[in-house]
Short mmCIF file of C-alpha atoms in Angstrom, two decimals:
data_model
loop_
_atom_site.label_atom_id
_atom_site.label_comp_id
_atom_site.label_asym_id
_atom_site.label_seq_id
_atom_site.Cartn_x
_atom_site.Cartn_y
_atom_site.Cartn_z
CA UNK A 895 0.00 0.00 0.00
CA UNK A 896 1.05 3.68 -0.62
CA UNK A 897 0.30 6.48 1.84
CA UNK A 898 0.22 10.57 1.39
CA UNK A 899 0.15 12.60 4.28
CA UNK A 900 -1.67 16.02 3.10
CA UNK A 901 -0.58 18.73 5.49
CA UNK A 902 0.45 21.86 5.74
CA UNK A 903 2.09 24.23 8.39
CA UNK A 904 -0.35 26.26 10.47
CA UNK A 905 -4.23 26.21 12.17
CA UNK A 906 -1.34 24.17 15.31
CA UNK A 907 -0.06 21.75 12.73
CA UNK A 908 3.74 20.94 13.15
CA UNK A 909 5.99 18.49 10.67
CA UNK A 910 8.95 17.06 12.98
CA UNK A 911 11.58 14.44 12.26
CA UNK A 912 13.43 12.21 14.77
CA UNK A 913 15.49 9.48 14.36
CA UNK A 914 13.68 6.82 12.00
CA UNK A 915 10.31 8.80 11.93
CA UNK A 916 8.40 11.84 10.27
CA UNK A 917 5.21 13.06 10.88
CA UNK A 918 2.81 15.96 12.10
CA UNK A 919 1.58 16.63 15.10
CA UNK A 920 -1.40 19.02 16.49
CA UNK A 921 -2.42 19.90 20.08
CA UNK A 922 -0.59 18.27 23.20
CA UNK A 923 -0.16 15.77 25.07
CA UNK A 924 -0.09 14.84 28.79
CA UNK A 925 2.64 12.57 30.27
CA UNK A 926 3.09 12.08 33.39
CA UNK A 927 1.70 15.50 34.83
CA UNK A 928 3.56 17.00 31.81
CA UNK A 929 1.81 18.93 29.41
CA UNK A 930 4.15 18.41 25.60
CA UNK A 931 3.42 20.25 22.30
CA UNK A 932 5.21 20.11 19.29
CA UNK A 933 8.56 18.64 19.29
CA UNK A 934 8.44 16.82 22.77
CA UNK A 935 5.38 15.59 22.32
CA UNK A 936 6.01 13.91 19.30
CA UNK A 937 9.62 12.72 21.33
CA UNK A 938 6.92 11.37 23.50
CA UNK A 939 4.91 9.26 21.04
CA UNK A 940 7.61 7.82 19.54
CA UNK A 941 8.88 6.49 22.99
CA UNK A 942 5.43 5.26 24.31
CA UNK A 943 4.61 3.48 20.77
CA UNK A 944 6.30 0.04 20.43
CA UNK A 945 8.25 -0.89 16.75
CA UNK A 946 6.93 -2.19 14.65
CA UNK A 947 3.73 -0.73 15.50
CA UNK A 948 0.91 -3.14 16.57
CA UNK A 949 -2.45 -1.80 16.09
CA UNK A 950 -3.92 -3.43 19.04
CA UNK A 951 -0.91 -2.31 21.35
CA UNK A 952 -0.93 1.42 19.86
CA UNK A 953 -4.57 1.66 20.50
CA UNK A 954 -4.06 0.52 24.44
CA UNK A 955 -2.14 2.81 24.99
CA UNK A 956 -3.59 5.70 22.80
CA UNK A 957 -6.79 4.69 24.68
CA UNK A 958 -5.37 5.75 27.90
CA UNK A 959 -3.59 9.00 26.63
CA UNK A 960 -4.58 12.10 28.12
CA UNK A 961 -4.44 15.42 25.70
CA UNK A 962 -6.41 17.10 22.85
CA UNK A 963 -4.48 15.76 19.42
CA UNK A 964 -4.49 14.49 16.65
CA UNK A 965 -1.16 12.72 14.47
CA UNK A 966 -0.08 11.05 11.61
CA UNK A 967 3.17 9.62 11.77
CA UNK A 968 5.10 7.64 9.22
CA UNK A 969 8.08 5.31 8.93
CA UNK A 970 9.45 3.67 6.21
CA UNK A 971 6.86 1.19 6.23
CA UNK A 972 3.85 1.94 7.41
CA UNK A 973 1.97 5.13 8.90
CA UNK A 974 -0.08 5.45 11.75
CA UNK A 975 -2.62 8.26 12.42
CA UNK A 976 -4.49 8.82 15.85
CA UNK A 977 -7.55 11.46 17.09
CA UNK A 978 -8.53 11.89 20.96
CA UNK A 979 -11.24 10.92 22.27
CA UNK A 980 -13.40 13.51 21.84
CA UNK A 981 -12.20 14.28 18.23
CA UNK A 982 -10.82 17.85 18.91
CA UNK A 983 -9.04 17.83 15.90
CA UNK A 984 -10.26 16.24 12.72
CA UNK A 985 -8.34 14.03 10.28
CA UNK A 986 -9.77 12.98 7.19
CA UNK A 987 -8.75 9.76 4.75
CA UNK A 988 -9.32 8.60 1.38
CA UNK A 989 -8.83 4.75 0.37
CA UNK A 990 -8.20 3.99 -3.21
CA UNK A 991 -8.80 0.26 -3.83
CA UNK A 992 -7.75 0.86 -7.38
CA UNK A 993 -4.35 2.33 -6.70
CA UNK A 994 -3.92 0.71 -2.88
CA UNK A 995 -3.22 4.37 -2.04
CA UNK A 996 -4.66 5.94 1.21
CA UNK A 997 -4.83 9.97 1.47
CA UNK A 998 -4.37 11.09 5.27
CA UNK A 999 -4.99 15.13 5.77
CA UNK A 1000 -5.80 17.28 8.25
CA UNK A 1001 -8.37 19.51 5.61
CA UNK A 1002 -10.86 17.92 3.65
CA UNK A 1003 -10.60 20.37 0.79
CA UNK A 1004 -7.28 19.83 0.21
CA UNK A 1005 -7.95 16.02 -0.30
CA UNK A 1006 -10.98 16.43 -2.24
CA UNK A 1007 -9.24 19.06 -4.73
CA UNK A 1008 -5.95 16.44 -4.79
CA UNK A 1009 -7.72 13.57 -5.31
CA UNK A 1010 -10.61 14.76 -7.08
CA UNK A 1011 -13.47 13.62 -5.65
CA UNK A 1012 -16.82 15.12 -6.58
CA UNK A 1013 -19.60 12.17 -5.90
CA UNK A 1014 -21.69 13.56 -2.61
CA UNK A 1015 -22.01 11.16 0.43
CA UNK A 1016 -26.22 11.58 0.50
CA UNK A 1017 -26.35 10.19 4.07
CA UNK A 1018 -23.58 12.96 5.15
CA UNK A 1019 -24.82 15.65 4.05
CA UNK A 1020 -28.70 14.88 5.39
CA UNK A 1021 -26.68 14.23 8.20
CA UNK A 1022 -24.77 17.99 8.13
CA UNK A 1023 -28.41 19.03 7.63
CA UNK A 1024 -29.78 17.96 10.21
CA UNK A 1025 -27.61 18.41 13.11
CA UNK A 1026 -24.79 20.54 11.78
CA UNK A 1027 -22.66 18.11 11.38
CA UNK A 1028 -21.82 14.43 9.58
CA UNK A 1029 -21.81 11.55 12.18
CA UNK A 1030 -19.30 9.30 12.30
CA UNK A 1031 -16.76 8.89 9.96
CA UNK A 1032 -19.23 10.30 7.11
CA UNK A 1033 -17.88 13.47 5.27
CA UNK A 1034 -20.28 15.41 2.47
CA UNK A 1035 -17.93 13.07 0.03
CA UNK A 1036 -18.80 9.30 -0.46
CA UNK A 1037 -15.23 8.31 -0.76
CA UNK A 1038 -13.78 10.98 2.08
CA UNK A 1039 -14.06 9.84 5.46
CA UNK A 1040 -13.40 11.53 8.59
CA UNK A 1041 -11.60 9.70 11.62
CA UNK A 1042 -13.97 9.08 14.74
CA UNK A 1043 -13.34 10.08 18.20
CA UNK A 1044 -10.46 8.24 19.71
CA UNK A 1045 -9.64 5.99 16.59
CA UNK A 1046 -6.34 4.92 15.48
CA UNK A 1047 -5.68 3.32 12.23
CA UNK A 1048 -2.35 1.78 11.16
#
């Protein structure tokens, strides 16, 4: 499978490197009784998740992370992307099945323009009309989904 991360600089968004890893990082974390952004908290996450990354062990111990965040991080052979609990800050993904690529990004537009996706999601956007916003992991696109609170995929 191929991966893009879509991000850019800004709206909290930081792109850090160390050692073996790259990724970007919004919000903080806490650790204990430490509050991290930016560089140390992305230090911290790359100490508390165990290589190679198991989904089930990433997700025990994202489960029990305290912060409001959101991350995609990616190594040279995989990529794994996280959002709280309460979904404080959104992260959206595309899944080709055609091209086995998956689109990460932290705005929707950007993936939608990228990619090019223009079919609506009907049940999204009754959804949106409703309430004010899409449930779930439902976007106003049909093939743009939006991470749920406290998910991480791998």
């Amino acid at each position: 499978m191929h991966w893009n991360l879509r991000f850019s600089a800004g709206h909290g968004w930081r792109e850090t490197t160390q050692s073996n890893l790259t990724g970007w990082f919004s919000g903080y974390l806490v650790v204990d009784g430490r509050t991290l952004e930016g560089d140390a908290a992305f230090a911290a996450l790359d100490q508390l998740l165990p290589r190679p990354w198991d989904l089930h062990r990433c997700g025990q111990i994202l489960r029990d992370l305290d912060g409001s965040f959101a991350f995609a991080l990616e190594s040279p052979d995989a990529v794994l992307a996280s959002v709280d609990w309460l979904r404080s800050i959104p992260l959206f993904y595309s899944h080709d099945e055609n091209s086995k690529t998956l689109e990460i990004s932290s705005n929707a537009n950007d993936t939608v323009t990228a990619i090019g996706l223009i079919e609506p999601d009907v049940s999204g956007s009754l959804s949106l009309a409703m309430s004010g916003y899409a449930s779930g992991d439902r976007t106003l696109y049909r093939d743009l989904k939006q991470m749920p609170a406290g998910v991480c995929m791998l």
